[in-house]
Tab-separated table of C-alpha atoms in Angstrom:
chain	number	residue	atom	x	y	z
A	273	ALA	CA	29.983	25.960	6.294
A	274	ALA	CA	26.449	25.967	7.684
A	275	TYR	CA	27.689	25.090	11.167
A	276	TRP	CA	30.367	27.787	11.050
A	277	LEU	CA	27.780	30.331	9.889
A	278	GLN	CA	25.527	29.343	12.775
A	279	MET	CA	28.320	30.031	15.257
A	280	GLN	CA	29.022	33.367	13.543
A	281	SER	CA	25.359	34.350	13.704
A	282	GLN	CA	25.218	33.622	17.450
A	283	LEU	CA	28.384	35.665	18.035
A	284	ARG	CA	27.125	38.647	15.999
A	285	PHE	CA	23.757	38.413	17.719
A	286	GLU	CA	25.357	38.595	21.183
A	287	LEU	CA	27.320	41.636	20.018
A	288	GLN	CA	24.049	43.136	18.708
A	289	GLN	CA	25.495	43.411	15.208
A	290	TRP	CA	22.079	42.796	13.675
A	291	GLU	CA	22.955	43.022	9.992
A	292	ALA	CA	25.968	40.694	10.277
A	293	ALA	CA	23.937	38.288	12.440
A	294	LEU	CA	21.140	38.232	9.874
A	295	ASP	CA	23.636	37.694	7.039
A	296	SER	CA	25.158	34.635	8.724
A	297	ALA	CA	21.849	33.187	9.958
A	298	ALA	CA	20.040	33.701	6.640
A	299	LEU	CA	22.890	32.161	4.648
A	300	ALA	CA	23.038	29.164	7.016
A	301	ARG	CA	19.255	28.791	6.693
A	302	VAL	CA	19.389	28.820	2.881
A	303	ILE	CA	22.248	26.292	2.851
A	304	THR	CA	20.188	23.979	5.076
A	305	ASP	CA	17.268	23.941	2.645
A	306	ARG	CA	19.505	23.473	-0.413
A	307	LEU	CA	21.404	20.591	1.209
A	308	ALA	CA	18.111	18.938	2.139
A	309	GLN	CA	16.919	19.241	-1.450
A	310	ALA	CA	20.164	17.794	-2.804
A	311	GLY	CA	19.927	14.782	-0.478
A	312	SER	CA	23.147	15.534	1.373
A	313	SER	CA	24.369	13.116	4.023
A	314	HIS	CA	24.534	16.126	6.372
A	315	PHE	CA	20.780	16.684	6.067
A	316	ALA	CA	19.928	15.608	9.631
A	317	LEU	CA	22.749	17.698	11.112
A	318	ALA	CA	21.704	20.765	9.127
A	319	HIS	CA	18.093	20.550	10.310
A	320	ALA	CA	19.228	20.068	13.894
A	321	MET	CA	20.645	23.624	13.735
A	322	LEU	CA	17.289	25.182	12.837
A	323	GLU	CA	16.234	25.405	16.471
A	324	ALA	CA	19.128	27.812	17.099
A	325	LEU	CA	18.941	29.641	13.752
A	326	ASP	CA	15.243	30.499	13.549
A	327	PRO	CA	15.088	32.792	16.642
A	328	ILE	CA	18.147	34.677	15.395
A	329	VAL	CA	16.586	35.131	11.946
A	330	ARG	CA	13.335	36.447	13.442
A	331	LEU	CA	14.862	38.856	15.998
A	332	ALA	CA	17.595	40.158	13.700
A	333	ALA	CA	15.012	40.742	10.945
A	334	TYR	CA	12.878	42.648	13.428
A	335	GLN	CA	15.842	44.845	14.422
A	336	MET	CA	16.635	45.448	10.740
A	337	ARG	CA	12.978	46.312	10.031
A	338	VAL	CA	12.699	43.720	7.250
A	339	SER	CA	9.412	44.197	5.385
A	340	GLY	CA	6.817	41.505	6.170
A	341	ALA	CA	9.059	39.728	8.684
A	342	GLN	CA	6.438	39.763	11.442
A	343	HIS	CA	4.106	37.472	9.497
A	344	ALA	CA	6.635	35.383	7.518
A	345	THR	CA	8.320	32.110	8.439
A	346	PRO	CA	12.069	32.062	9.212
A	347	ALA	CA	12.656	30.179	5.968
A	348	ALA	CA	10.872	32.858	3.936
A	349	ILE	CA	12.712	35.649	5.773
A	350	ALA	CA	16.078	33.999	5.096
A	351	VAL	CA	15.375	33.571	1.373
A	352	GLN	CA	14.070	37.124	1.083
A	353	TRP	CA	17.126	38.606	2.844
A	354	TYR	CA	19.577	36.458	0.855
A	355	ASP	CA	17.998	37.342	-2.508
A	356	SER	CA	17.465	41.045	-1.792
A	357	ASN	CA	20.399	42.077	0.428
A	358	MET	CA	23.205	39.568	-0.058
A	359	LYS	CA	23.237	38.690	-3.752
A	360	GLY	CA	25.199	41.360	-5.591
A	361	ALA	CA	26.577	42.777	-2.334
A	362	GLU	CA	29.698	40.649	-2.113
A	363	ASP	CA	31.915	43.461	-0.880
A	364	ARG	CA	29.651	44.264	2.074
A	365	VAL	CA	28.988	40.637	3.065
A	366	SER	CA	32.625	39.555	2.682
A	367	ALA	CA	33.586	42.001	5.433
A	368	THR	CA	31.926	39.703	8.005
A	369	ILE	CA	31.909	36.418	6.023
A	370	PRO	CA	35.319	36.161	4.290
A	371	GLU	CA	34.410	32.884	2.532
A	372	TYR	CA	31.151	34.314	1.160
A	373	ALA	CA	32.264	34.220	-2.512
A	374	ASP	CA	33.129	30.502	-2.359
A	375	ILE	CA	29.979	29.641	-0.392
A	376	SER	CA	27.787	31.602	-2.799
A	377	ALA	CA	29.350	29.894	-5.842
A	378	ALA	CA	28.797	26.442	-4.336
A	379	LEU	CA	25.254	27.393	-3.359
A	380	ASP	CA	24.371	28.438	-6.905
A	381	LYS	CA	25.180	24.927	-8.127
A	382	LEU	CA	22.340	23.552	-6.054
A	383	SER	CA	18.839	23.967	-7.493
A	384	ALA	CA	16.418	25.945	-5.363
A	385	PRO	CA	13.136	24.283	-4.295
A	386	THR	CA	10.130	25.643	-6.136
A	387	GLY	CA	6.494	25.073	-5.257
A	388	GLU	CA	5.348	21.553	-4.613
A	389	SER	CA	8.008	19.773	-6.675
A	390	VAL	CA	11.263	19.118	-4.811
A	391	ALA	CA	13.847	16.732	-6.267
A	392	PHE	CA	16.354	14.740	-4.213
A	393	ALA	CA	19.411	12.761	-5.218
A	394	ASN	CA	17.859	9.264	-4.911
A	395	GLU	CA	14.845	8.020	-6.826
A	396	LEU	CA	12.287	5.211	-6.782
A	397	HIS	CA	10.649	4.444	-10.139
A	398	TRP	CA	7.256	2.866	-9.546
A	399	ARG	CA	3.937	2.672	-11.413
A	400	GLY	CA	5.124	5.020	-14.147
A	401	GLY	CA	6.105	7.757	-11.682
A	402	THR	CA	9.241	8.841	-9.851
A	403	VAL	CA	9.583	9.461	-6.112
A	404	SER	CA	12.813	11.139	-4.954
A	405	PHE	CA	14.223	11.013	-1.415
A	406	ALA	CA	17.408	11.922	0.445
A	407	SER	CA	18.535	8.790	2.322
A	408	GLN	CA	21.465	7.010	0.665
A	409	GLU	CA	20.963	4.046	3.011
A	410	LEU	CA	17.352	3.614	1.893
A	411	ALA	CA	18.352	3.948	-1.783
A	412	ALA	CA	20.897	1.125	-1.416
A	413	GLN	CA	18.286	-1.104	0.258
A	414	VAL	CA	15.720	-0.411	-2.479
A	415	ASP	CA	18.259	-1.264	-5.203
A	416	ARG	CA	19.169	-4.533	-3.476
A	417	ALA	CA	15.518	-5.525	-2.954
A	418	GLN	CA	14.663	-4.794	-6.590
A	419	GLY	CA	17.661	-6.823	-7.726
A	420	LEU	CA	16.490	-9.793	-5.652
A	421	LEU	CA	12.996	-9.399	-7.076
A	422	LYS	CA	14.278	-9.611	-10.654
A	423	ALA	CA	16.357	-12.697	-9.868
A	424	ALA	CA	13.736	-14.413	-7.679
A	425	SER	CA	12.677	-17.934	-8.585
A	426	GLY	CA	9.353	-19.393	-7.497
A	427	ASP	CA	10.987	-22.759	-6.761
A	428	ASN	CA	13.770	-21.350	-4.596
A	429	SER	CA	12.431	-20.737	-1.082
A	430	ASP	CA	15.772	-19.370	0.111
A	431	SER	CA	15.818	-16.593	-2.496
A	432	LEU	CA	12.161	-15.830	-1.750
A	433	ASP	CA	12.834	-15.516	1.981
A	434	GLU	CA	15.810	-13.269	1.259
A	435	MET	CA	13.666	-11.061	-0.978
A	436	VAL	CA	10.903	-10.783	1.636
A	437	ALA	CA	13.476	-9.857	4.292
A	438	ALA	CA	14.950	-7.208	1.964
A	439	TYR	CA	11.584	-5.537	1.355
A	440	ARG	CA	10.726	-5.643	5.047
A	441	LYS	CA	14.020	-3.889	5.712
A	442	VAL	CA	13.107	-1.245	3.115
A	443	GLY	CA	9.813	-0.616	4.888
A	444	LYS	CA	11.483	-0.422	8.301
A	445	THR	CA	14.130	2.057	7.111
A	446	ALA	CA	11.502	4.176	5.335
A	447	ARG	CA	9.465	4.364	8.562
A	448	ARG	CA	12.545	5.441	10.511
A	449	CYS	CA	13.445	8.123	7.957
A	450	HIS	CA	9.841	9.344	7.997
A	451	ALA	CA	9.906	9.617	11.790
A	452	GLU	CA	13.211	11.539	11.732
A	453	SER	CA	11.869	13.940	9.107
A	454	ALA	CA	8.689	14.434	11.153
A	455	VAL	CA	10.786	15.468	14.174
A	456	ALA	CA	12.688	17.955	12.007
A	457	ALA	CA	9.407	19.282	10.590
A	458	GLN	CA	8.203	20.101	14.094
A	459	LYS	CA	11.126	22.504	14.434
A	460	SER	CA	10.852	24.048	10.981
A	461	GLN	CA	8.344	23.884	8.150
A	462	THR	CA	10.005	23.799	4.730
A	463	ALA	CA	9.080	22.585	1.265
A	464	ALA	CA	11.984	20.126	1.362
A	465	LEU	CA	10.792	18.554	4.616
A	466	ASP	CA	7.215	18.270	3.367
A	467	ALA	CA	8.491	16.555	0.220
A	468	LEU	CA	10.672	14.189	2.255
A	469	LEU	CA	7.803	13.155	4.525
A	470	SER	CA	5.699	12.363	1.468
A	471	ALA	CA	8.539	10.520	-0.294
A	472	TYR	CA	9.315	8.241	2.653
A	473	ALA	CA	5.609	7.449	3.026
A	474	ALA	CA	5.535	6.506	-0.673
A	475	VAL	CA	8.507	4.157	-0.214
A	476	GLN	CA	6.699	2.526	2.717
A	477	LEU	CA	3.640	2.017	0.504
A	478	TYR	CA	5.843	0.514	-2.214
A	479	SER	CA	7.241	-2.005	0.274
A	480	VAL	CA	3.755	-2.916	1.522
A	481	CYS	CA	2.452	-3.451	-2.030
A	482	VAL	CA	5.344	-5.695	-3.068
A	483	LEU	CA	5.085	-7.769	0.122
A	484	SER	CA	1.328	-8.104	-0.443
A	485	ALA	CA	1.926	-9.276	-4.001
A	486	ILE	CA	4.413	-11.881	-2.760
A	487	ASP	CA	1.996	-13.134	-0.079
A	488	VAL	CA	-0.896	-13.387	-2.532
A	489	THR	CA	1.266	-15.226	-5.063
A	490	GLN	CA	2.445	-17.764	-2.486
A	491	LEU	CA	-1.085	-18.420	-1.200
A	492	PHE	CA	-2.500	-18.676	-4.729
A	493	ASN	CA	0.183	-21.159	-5.793
A	494	GLU	CA	-0.437	-23.202	-2.636
A	495	ALA	CA	-4.196	-23.274	-3.272
A	496	GLN	CA	-3.758	-24.315	-6.900
A	497	SER	CA	-1.286	-27.033	-5.929
A	498	ILE	CA	-3.675	-28.502	-3.346
A	499	ALA	CA	-6.623	-28.343	-5.763
A	500	HIS	CA	-4.566	-30.123	-8.417
A	501	THR	CA	-3.526	-32.779	-5.886
A	502	CYS	CA	-7.174	-33.325	-4.954
A	503	GLY	CA	-8.128	-33.529	-8.645
A	504	ALA	CA	-10.567	-30.598	-8.399
A	505	THR	CA	-9.282	-28.721	-11.437
A	506	THR	CA	-11.488	-30.162	-14.193
A	507	ASN	CA	-14.139	-28.178	-16.093
A	508	SER	CA	-15.813	-31.232	-17.672
A	509	ALA	CA	-19.264	-32.060	-16.264
A	510	ASP	CA	-18.747	-35.830	-16.551
A	511	ALA	CA	-15.307	-35.664	-14.988
A	512	LEU	CA	-16.595	-33.401	-12.213
A	513	LEU	CA	-19.456	-35.795	-11.460
A	514	GLY	CA	-17.014	-38.689	-11.309
A	515	TRP	CA	-14.728	-36.708	-9.015
A	516	LEU	CA	-17.584	-35.773	-6.645
A	517	ALA	CA	-18.678	-39.406	-6.490
A	518	GLY	CA	-15.146	-40.572	-5.759
A	519	PRO	CA	-13.889	-41.437	-2.266
A	520	CYS	CA	-11.126	-38.837	-2.291
A	521	ALA	CA	-13.088	-35.706	-3.204
A	522	GLY	CA	-12.441	-32.908	-0.735
A	523	SER	CA	-10.750	-35.270	1.713
A	524	PRO	CA	-7.274	-36.718	2.304
A	525	LEU	CA	-6.094	-38.964	-0.523
A	526	SER	CA	-5.265	-41.901	1.715
A	527	ASP	CA	-7.360	-43.784	4.276
A	528	ASP	CA	-4.254	-45.177	5.923
A	529	LYS	CA	-3.946	-43.535	9.343
A	530	ASN	CA	-0.180	-43.986	9.283
A	531	ALA	CA	0.188	-42.343	5.838
A	532	PRO	CA	0.940	-38.611	5.648
A	533	ARG	CA	-2.394	-36.817	5.277
A	534	GLN	CA	-2.726	-34.566	2.238
A	535	PRO	CA	-4.567	-31.262	2.647
A	536	GLY	CA	-8.067	-31.258	1.156
A	537	LEU	CA	-10.344	-28.638	-0.345
A	538	ALA	CA	-10.906	-27.112	3.083
A	539	GLN	CA	-7.295	-25.908	2.988
A	540	VAL	CA	-7.884	-24.431	-0.487
A	541	VAL	CA	-10.772	-22.383	0.900
A	542	VAL	CA	-8.569	-21.279	3.801
A	543	CYS	CA	-5.868	-20.110	1.369
A	544	TYR	CA	-8.333	-17.955	-0.551
A	545	ASP	CA	-9.718	-16.546	2.697
A	546	LYS	CA	-6.180	-15.551	3.665
A	547	ILE	CA	-5.726	-13.856	0.284
A	548	ARG	CA	-8.904	-11.840	0.789
A	549	GLN	CA	-7.767	-10.830	4.279
A	550	ARG	CA	-4.393	-9.741	2.906
A	551	LEU	CA	-6.056	-7.611	0.228
A	552	THR	CA	-8.376	-6.023	2.785
A	553	ALA	CA	-5.354	-5.141	4.936
A	554	LEU	CA	-3.663	-3.684	1.849
A	555	GLN	CA	-6.652	-1.436	1.178
A	556	ARG	CA	-6.432	-0.106	4.749
A	557	SER	CA	-2.695	0.523	4.351
A	558	VAL	CA	-3.239	2.423	1.106
A	559	THR	CA	-5.859	4.621	2.769
A	560	GLU	CA	-3.577	5.351	5.729
A	561	MET	CA	-0.493	6.083	3.626
A	562	GLU	CA	-2.385	8.175	1.069
A	563	ALA	CA	-3.156	10.740	3.769
A	564	LYS	CA	0.613	11.259	4.232
A	565	LEU	CA	1.338	11.903	0.552
A	566	LEU	CA	1.473	15.227	-1.237
A	567	PRO	CA	-1.031	15.580	-4.110
A	568	ALA	CA	1.831	15.537	-6.633
A	569	VAL	CA	3.061	12.173	-5.314
A	570	ARG	CA	-0.461	10.731	-5.354
A	571	ARG	CA	-0.740	11.646	-9.010
A	572	GLU	CA	2.711	10.213	-9.773
A	573	ILE	CA	2.009	6.717	-8.417
A	574	ARG	CA	-1.824	6.776	-8.714
A	575	THR	CA	-2.620	5.646	-5.192
A	576	GLN	CA	-6.375	5.564	-5.823
A	577	GLN	CA	-5.809	3.050	-8.597
A	578	ILE	CA	-3.840	0.845	-6.191
A	579	ALA	CA	-6.895	0.648	-3.937
A	580	ASP	CA	-9.185	-0.063	-6.920
A	581	GLU	CA	-6.906	-2.884	-8.088
A	582	ALA	CA	-6.995	-4.428	-4.605
A	583	VAL	CA	-10.811	-4.305	-4.587
A	584	ALA	CA	-11.005	-5.948	-8.030
A	585	ALA	CA	-8.513	-8.643	-7.012
A	586	GLU	CA	-10.491	-9.366	-3.846
A	587	ALA	CA	-13.673	-9.786	-5.916
A	588	TYR	CA	-11.895	-12.270	-8.215
A	589	TYR	CA	-10.528	-14.340	-5.344
A	590	THR	CA	-13.987	-14.336	-3.750
A	591	CYS	CA	-15.224	-16.118	-6.903
A	592	LEU	CA	-12.565	-18.792	-6.505
A	593	ARG	CA	-13.129	-19.113	-2.766
A	594	ASN	CA	-16.887	-19.679	-3.133
A	595	TYR	CA	-16.388	-22.091	-6.052
A	596	TYR	CA	-14.033	-24.358	-4.113
A	597	SER	CA	-16.213	-24.027	-1.025
A	598	ALA	CA	-19.133	-25.271	-3.134
A	599	LEU	CA	-17.076	-28.281	-4.267
A	600	LEU	CA	-16.166	-28.970	-0.642
A	601	HIS	CA	-19.850	-28.927	0.387
A	602	ALA	CA	-20.761	-31.255	-2.500
A	603	SER	CA	-17.987	-33.755	-1.767
A	604	PRO	CA	-18.899	-37.132	-0.172
A	605	ALA	CA	-17.152	-36.025	3.034
A	606	CYS	CA	-19.795	-33.283	3.499
A	607	ALA	CA	-22.712	-34.143	1.155
A	608	GLN	CA	-24.317	-30.734	1.739
A	609	TYR	CA	-25.643	-30.394	-1.797
A	610	VAL	CA	-28.146	-27.632	-1.084
A	611	ASP	CA	-25.459	-25.413	0.424
A	612	SER	CA	-23.164	-26.212	-2.504
A	613	LEU	CA	-25.817	-25.226	-5.029
A	614	ALA	CA	-26.448	-21.954	-3.207
A	615	LEU	CA	-22.731	-21.126	-3.260
A	616	LEU	CA	-22.420	-21.899	-6.982
A	617	ASP	CA	-25.440	-19.730	-7.695
A	618	ILE	CA	-23.793	-16.881	-5.752
A	619	VAL	CA	-20.655	-17.271	-7.877
A	620	VAL	CA	-22.580	-17.143	-11.169
A	621	THR	CA	-25.153	-14.472	-10.327
A	622	GLU	CA	-23.214	-12.202	-7.953
A	623	ASN	CA	-19.445	-12.772	-7.656
A	624	VAL	CA	-18.585	-13.082	-11.349
A	625	PRO	CA	-20.614	-10.040	-12.517
A	626	HIS	CA	-19.135	-7.952	-9.686
A	627	ALA	CA	-15.552	-8.947	-10.518
A	628	THR	CA	-16.189	-8.409	-14.241
A	629	ALA	CA	-17.527	-4.890	-13.661
A	630	LEU	CA	-14.566	-3.893	-11.460
A	631	THR	CA	-12.065	-5.278	-13.966
A	632	ALA	CA	-13.767	-3.415	-16.809
A	633	GLN	CA	-13.404	-0.157	-14.881
A	634	LEU	CA	-9.684	-0.809	-14.416
A	635	ALA	CA	-9.285	-1.607	-18.114
A	636	LYS	CA	-10.341	1.944	-18.942
A	637	ARG	CA	-7.371	3.247	-16.922
A	638	ASP	CA	-4.602	0.921	-18.077
A	639	LEU	CA	-1.105	1.635	-16.805
A	640	PRO	CA	1.590	2.504	-19.346
A	641	PRO	CA	3.019	-0.588	-21.128
A	642	SER	CA	6.477	0.225	-19.751
A	643	GLU	CA	5.273	-0.805	-16.295
A	644	ALA	CA	4.441	-4.382	-17.280
A	645	THR	CA	7.948	-5.590	-16.466
A	646	ASP	CA	9.495	-8.227	-14.234
A	647	THR	CA	10.027	-5.562	-11.569
A	648	GLU	CA	6.257	-4.949	-11.233
A	649	PRO	CA	4.758	-7.946	-9.390
A	650	TRP	CA	1.672	-5.893	-8.639
A	651	LEU	CA	0.498	-6.137	-12.241
A	652	ARG	CA	1.537	-9.786	-12.634
A	653	ASN	CA	-0.022	-11.265	-9.532
A	654	LEU	CA	-2.771	-9.037	-8.202
A	655	ALA	CA	-4.666	-7.515	-11.121
A	656	PRO	CA	-7.285	-10.047	-12.358
A	657	SER	CA	-7.750	-10.423	-16.100
A	658	PRO	CA	-11.107	-10.944	-17.896
A	659	ASP	CA	-9.868	-14.365	-19.046
A	660	LYS	CA	-9.290	-15.535	-15.477
A	661	ILE	CA	-12.753	-14.360	-14.420
A	662	ALA	CA	-14.289	-16.083	-17.454
A	663	GLN	CA	-12.583	-19.345	-16.459
A	664	ALA	CA	-14.015	-19.106	-12.937
A	665	SER	CA	-17.480	-18.418	-14.368
A	666	GLU	CA	-17.231	-21.382	-16.764
A	667	ALA	CA	-16.190	-23.706	-13.941
A	668	ALA	CA	-19.129	-22.621	-11.765
A	669	GLU	CA	-21.627	-22.930	-14.626
A	670	THR	CA	-20.323	-26.428	-15.375
A	671	ALA	CA	-20.672	-27.473	-11.733
A	672	LEU	CA	-24.221	-26.084	-11.340
A	673	PRO	CA	-26.119	-28.859	-13.217
A	674	VAL	CA	-23.870	-31.528	-11.715
A	675	VAL	CA	-24.647	-30.457	-8.142
A	676	ARG	CA	-28.314	-29.897	-9.037
A	677	GLY	CA	-28.471	-33.543	-10.078
A	678	LEU	CA	-27.067	-34.573	-6.693
A	679	CYS	CA	-29.977	-32.792	-4.977
A	680	VAL	CA	-32.458	-35.498	-6.033
A	681	GLY	CA	-32.811	-36.591	-2.461
A	682	ALA	CA	-33.534	-33.083	-1.180
A	683	SER	CA	-36.765	-32.421	0.680
A	684	GLU	CA	-39.862	-31.256	-1.237
A	685	ASN	CA	-39.725	-27.680	0.051
A	686	THR	CA	-36.210	-27.187	-1.369
A	687	LYS	CA	-36.713	-28.824	-4.773
A	688	ALA	CA	-38.494	-25.760	-6.188
A	689	TRP	CA	-35.523	-23.461	-5.900
A	690	VAL	CA	-32.979	-26.227	-6.480
A	691	HIS	CA	-34.232	-26.394	-10.073
A	692	SER	CA	-34.706	-22.608	-10.226
A	693	PRO	CA	-31.650	-21.074	-8.526
A	694	ALA	CA	-32.976	-17.531	-8.968
A	695	SER	CA	-35.640	-18.277	-6.330
A	696	ARG	CA	-33.203	-19.562	-3.715
A	697	LEU	CA	-33.061	-18.276	-0.145
A	698	SER	CA	-29.758	-17.102	1.344
A	699	LEU	CA	-28.334	-19.627	3.788
A	700	VAL	CA	-26.740	-18.509	7.036
A	701	ALA	CA	-25.200	-20.292	10.007
A	702	ASN	CA	-27.768	-21.570	12.506
A	703	THR	CA	-26.790	-20.112	15.887
A	704	LEU	CA	-29.250	-22.446	17.623
A	705	ALA	CA	-27.538	-25.626	16.398
A	706	LYS	CA	-26.363	-27.581	19.439
A	707	SER	CA	-26.341	-31.151	18.136
A	708	ALA	CA	-25.910	-33.093	14.924
A	709	SER	CA	-29.697	-33.508	14.566
A	710	VAL	CA	-30.225	-29.729	14.304
A	711	PRO	CA	-29.541	-28.078	10.867
A	712	GLN	CA	-26.214	-26.284	10.798
A	713	ARG	CA	-27.436	-23.818	8.165
A	714	VAL	CA	-30.903	-22.279	7.766
A	715	PRO	CA	-32.528	-19.911	5.229
A	716	HIS	CA	-32.011	-16.219	5.838
A	717	LEU	CA	-35.657	-15.139	5.697
A	718	VAL	CA	-35.318	-11.417	6.430
A	719	ASP	CA	-32.993	-8.925	4.734
A	720	PHE	CA	-33.129	-5.446	6.257
A	721	THR	CA	-32.481	-2.503	3.949
A	722	ALA	CA	-29.820	0.103	4.639
A	723	ASP	CA	-32.420	2.671	5.807
A	724	PHE	CA	-34.093	0.269	8.243
A	725	ALA	CA	-34.681	1.744	11.710
A	726	VAL	CA	-36.325	0.282	14.794
A	727	VAL	CA	-39.560	2.053	15.792
A	728	PRO	CA	-39.875	2.375	19.593
A	729	ILE	CA	-43.149	1.088	21.075
A	730	LYS	CA	-44.548	2.119	24.437
A	731	PRO	CA	-45.077	-0.756	26.902
């Protein structure tokens, strides 16, 4: 009907039948917006006609002396003309549009877009909110990906790979739909198009968050498995001392060159570094996607809280990274006890309090209980709990006296702060180290403040 009305409007316009041309063009324009809102499969075709319809609406409205037409958009002119001059004038309009009664009845069944809230046929339920969009293809992909997520098993790598591929496909399709809607928006600015652009950006963000949660979970499980294999999972001081004095601490479990080499604590540290990098990338993605969302959508899915959760998770994994790095430095393979003690002190005095404060802030803004389901890996795998942070703090506090006891052979100028960690100096990489005889790490003697500025001096 919209295409036929477009052809009629062009014909009436060429014949300079301004009222009939405006009737056909305005009705076609209104149908386009209603179909877009309803998520019709003809949405792209309907918006492709706007380039031909909008000039006819503007010029015919000018010829008909429509009030306010000079400063209004074609969409607003079409709605104004349809509401004021076509509704209730079936006899007049039917003279040029014989099917007007049937078209008008079908049009009334579609809800008109109002304000900022525009609803489409397909929906994504996420973080207690609902995001609606028009693409049936994207809706089918989201349903399949969520089904795989519910049925996913941590021990089945095939199902995990299939789930990751499904969510990547969701993100790719959402980007394509967003690009197509952006092209249509360049031709015509409507509430439906603005809502679609925001909705597809939200689906992209959903895909990114789920993929991030899967990556973090895999890396965390790998790190815990390696730490357990190395035997570095005990919180007992005596057991920890025995482990650090053992031949296998932080190194491969076999001295046989022909035996398969097991990853040591260095690989655990690498895993946690990768987790932190993934969370930093997620924070950037949230910032970029948030700029594409309408305020109503931001409130629905609480995008700012997503970023805060990523920051809190990164602080928690920094605790674990520094703890295992300290164990690696204290292992017989490295025997860098001073560096290990400095790292443990950082965990206890800086990392743990920071992670605890961020988690406490999140606790004040808890998500609804209905979101803590199997379909919400974000809450399961990324949000740190106070219990987990307390466990990391307990492990570091247990290791502190053990490593301090290993520093008996330290030089006299380091013993003072070894036994009083609060007086320690920050250790940084020594850029001048060229050989094994030169220290690889040196105290960081100068810390510039944020307002520090170099003062120029005349020669």
